[in-house]
C-alpha cells in the first residue's frame, strides 16, 4: 500500500537510513525485479507463501528475515523452510521491558510487550555447482595462488566467528 510505503519512507528518513533502503510497492507473489539481493525482510502474516521468490532472488550467503507475531506462524514458516537450501536458522523472541523511573526503587514495569522474530539470519547455502565454479576459477583463472586453504561457505564462517558480514 502506498500509504504504508510513505510512512516507511518517513521513518527511514527520520533515522538517516533512507539512502540505504530501496522501497517498492509491488505484489510479492510475482517476485522481485532484482536478483542477488543481499537481504530480504518480510513483515507479512504469511511469509512461507513467498519463499520461492526469496530463494530465487537472494544472493548466495544473503539474509532472510521474517517478523511474525504468533508461534503458529513461526511453525508454518519453519515447516516451509525445509523445502529450501537455507542454513543458520534462528528463531528469536524480541522483548521490550520498560523500567519504572523512580531512582530509589528502580525495577521493571509491571507490563511488557513481546513479539517473535523468526528466521534471522537465514542464509543461502552453497550448492555443489557454486563450489565447482570456485574450483574451476582456482585452476583456470588464478595461476598465482598455490598452497592456500579456502573456505567456500558464502561468508557463513565469518558470521560464526563474530565478524559482521559486509555488503
Coordinates of C-alpha atoms in Angstrom, one line a residue:
X1 CA 0.0 0.0 0.0
X2 CA 1.2 3.4 -0.9
X3 CA 0.3 4.9 2.4
X4 CA 2.4 2.3 4.3
X5 CA 5.4 2.9 1.9
X6 CA 5.2 6.6 2.6
X7 CA 5.2 6.0 6.3
X8 CA 8.2 3.7 6.0
X9 CA 10.0 6.3 3.9
X10 CA 9.4 9.0 6.5
X11 CA 10.6 6.7 9.3
X12 CA 13.8 5.7 7.3
X13 CA 14.5 9.4 6.7
X14 CA 14.0 10.2 10.4
X15 CA 16.8 7.7 11.3
X16 CA 19.0 8.6 8.4
X17 CA 18.7 5.3 6.6
X18 CA 16.6 6.4 3.6
X19 CA 19.6 6.3 1.2
X20 CA 20.4 2.7 2.2
X21 CA 17.0 1.2 1.5
X22 CA 15.0 0.8 -1.7
X23 CA 11.3 0.8 -1.3
X24 CA 8.8 -0.5 -3.8
X25 CA 5.1 -1.1 -3.9
X26 CA 4.7 -4.5 -5.6
X27 CA 2.9 -7.8 -5.1
X28 CA 5.4 -10.2 -3.6
X29 CA 3.6 -13.1 -5.3
X30 CA 5.0 -12.0 -8.7
X31 CA 8.6 -11.9 -7.3
X32 CA 11.3 -9.3 -7.4
X33 CA 12.8 -7.2 -10.2
X34 CA 16.2 -7.6 -8.6
X35 CA 18.4 -10.7 -8.2
X36 CA 21.4 -11.2 -6.0
X37 CA 19.7 -9.3 -3.2
X38 CA 21.9 -9.2 -0.1
X39 CA 19.0 -9.2 2.4
X40 CA 15.2 -9.6 2.3
X41 CA 13.0 -8.9 5.3
X42 CA 9.3 -9.6 5.5
X43 CA 6.7 -8.2 7.8
X44 CA 3.7 -10.1 6.4
X45 CA 1.3 -12.6 8.0
X46 CA 2.2 -15.4 5.6
X47 CA 6.0 -15.3 4.7
X48 CA 6.0 -19.0 4.0
X49 CA 4.0 -18.4 0.8
X50 CA 6.8 -16.3 -0.7
X51 CA 9.9 -18.5 0.0
X52 CA 10.2 -19.5 -3.7
X53 CA 10.5 -15.8 -4.6
X54 CA 13.0 -15.2 -1.8
X55 CA 15.1 -18.2 -2.8
X56 CA 15.3 -17.2 -6.4
X57 CA 16.2 -13.6 -5.7
X58 CA 18.5 -13.8 -2.6
X59 CA 22.3 -13.8 -3.2
X60 CA 24.3 -16.7 -2.0
X61 CA 25.0 -16.1 1.6
X62 CA 22.3 -13.4 1.8
X63 CA 20.0 -12.9 4.7
X64 CA 16.3 -13.5 5.0
X65 CA 14.2 -12.5 8.0
X66 CA 10.5 -12.5 8.8
X67 CA 8.7 -10.8 11.6
X68 CA 5.6 -12.8 12.7
X69 CA 3.6 -12.3 16.0
X70 CA 2.5 -15.9 16.8
X71 CA 4.2 -19.2 17.3
X72 CA 1.7 -20.8 14.9
X73 CA 3.1 -18.6 12.1
X74 CA 6.7 -19.4 13.1
X75 CA 5.8 -23.1 12.9
X76 CA 4.4 -22.8 9.4
X77 CA 7.5 -20.8 8.3
X78 CA 9.8 -23.4 9.8
X79 CA 8.0 -26.3 8.0
X80 CA 8.1 -24.4 4.7
X81 CA 11.8 -23.6 5.0
X82 CA 12.6 -27.3 4.9
X83 CA 11.9 -27.2 1.2
X84 CA 14.7 -24.6 0.5
X85 CA 18.5 -24.6 0.9
X86 CA 18.8 -22.2 3.8
X87 CA 21.2 -22.5 6.7
X88 CA 21.9 -20.8 10.1
X89 CA 18.3 -20.8 11.1
X90 CA 17.3 -19.0 14.3
X91 CA 14.1 -18.1 16.0
X92 CA 14.4 -15.1 18.3
X93 CA 11.8 -13.6 20.6
X94 CA 12.1 -9.8 20.9
X95 CA 11.1 -8.3 24.2
X96 CA 11.0 -4.7 25.4
X97 CA 10.8 -4.3 29.1
X98 CA 10.4 -0.8 30.5
X99 CA 11.6 0.2 34.0
X100 CA 9.8 2.4 36.5
X101 CA 11.7 5.6 36.7
X102 CA 11.8 6.0 40.5
X103 CA 15.5 6.2 41.4
X104 CA 15.0 4.8 44.9
X105 CA 13.0 1.8 43.6
X106 CA 14.3 1.2 40.1
X107 CA 12.6 -2.0 38.9
X108 CA 10.9 -3.4 35.9
X109 CA 7.4 -2.2 35.0
X110 CA 4.5 -4.5 35.6
X111 CA 3.8 -4.8 31.9
X112 CA 5.9 -5.9 28.9
X113 CA 5.4 -6.1 25.1
X114 CA 6.9 -9.1 23.3
X115 CA 6.9 -10.3 19.8
X116 CA 8.6 -13.2 17.9
X117 CA 11.0 -12.5 15.1
X118 CA 11.6 -15.7 13.1
X119 CA 14.3 -16.9 10.8
X120 CA 17.0 -14.3 11.1
X121 CA 19.6 -14.9 9.9
X122 CA 18.8 -17.4 7.2
X123 CA 21.4 -17.7 4.6
X124 CA 21.5 -19.4 1.3
X125 CA 23.7 -22.5 1.3
X126 CA 26.3 -23.1 -1.4
X127 CA 25.3 -25.7 -4.0
X128 CA 27.8 -28.2 -5.5
X129 CA 27.8 -26.0 -8.6
X130 CA 28.9 -23.0 -6.5
X131 CA 31.9 -25.0 -5.1
X132 CA 32.7 -26.4 -8.5
X133 CA 32.8 -23.0 -10.1
X134 CA 35.2 -21.8 -7.4
X135 CA 37.5 -24.7 -8.0
X136 CA 37.4 -24.1 -11.8
X137 CA 38.4 -20.5 -11.2
X138 CA 41.3 -21.6 -9.0
X139 CA 42.5 -24.0 -11.6
X140 CA 42.0 -21.8 -14.7
X141 CA 41.9 -18.2 -13.6
X142 CA 44.2 -17.9 -10.6
X143 CA 47.6 -19.4 -11.6
X144 CA 49.5 -17.4 -8.9
X145 CA 47.5 -18.9 -6.0
X146 CA 49.2 -22.0 -4.6
X147 CA 49.2 -23.8 -1.3
X148 CA 46.3 -22.0 0.2
X149 CA 43.3 -23.2 2.2
X150 CA 40.0 -21.7 1.1
X151 CA 36.7 -21.9 2.9
X152 CA 33.8 -21.9 0.4
X153 CA 30.9 -21.1 2.7
X154 CA 29.4 -17.8 1.3
X155 CA 30.8 -15.9 4.3
X156 CA 28.9 -18.0 6.9
X157 CA 32.2 -18.8 8.7
X158 CA 32.8 -15.1 9.2
X159 CA 29.4 -14.8 10.9
X160 CA 30.1 -17.8 13.2
X161 CA 33.4 -16.1 14.2
X162 CA 31.6 -13.0 15.3
X163 CA 32.9 -10.8 12.5
X164 CA 30.0 -8.9 10.9
X165 CA 29.3 -9.5 7.2
X166 CA 29.7 -6.5 4.9
X167 CA 27.7 -6.0 1.7

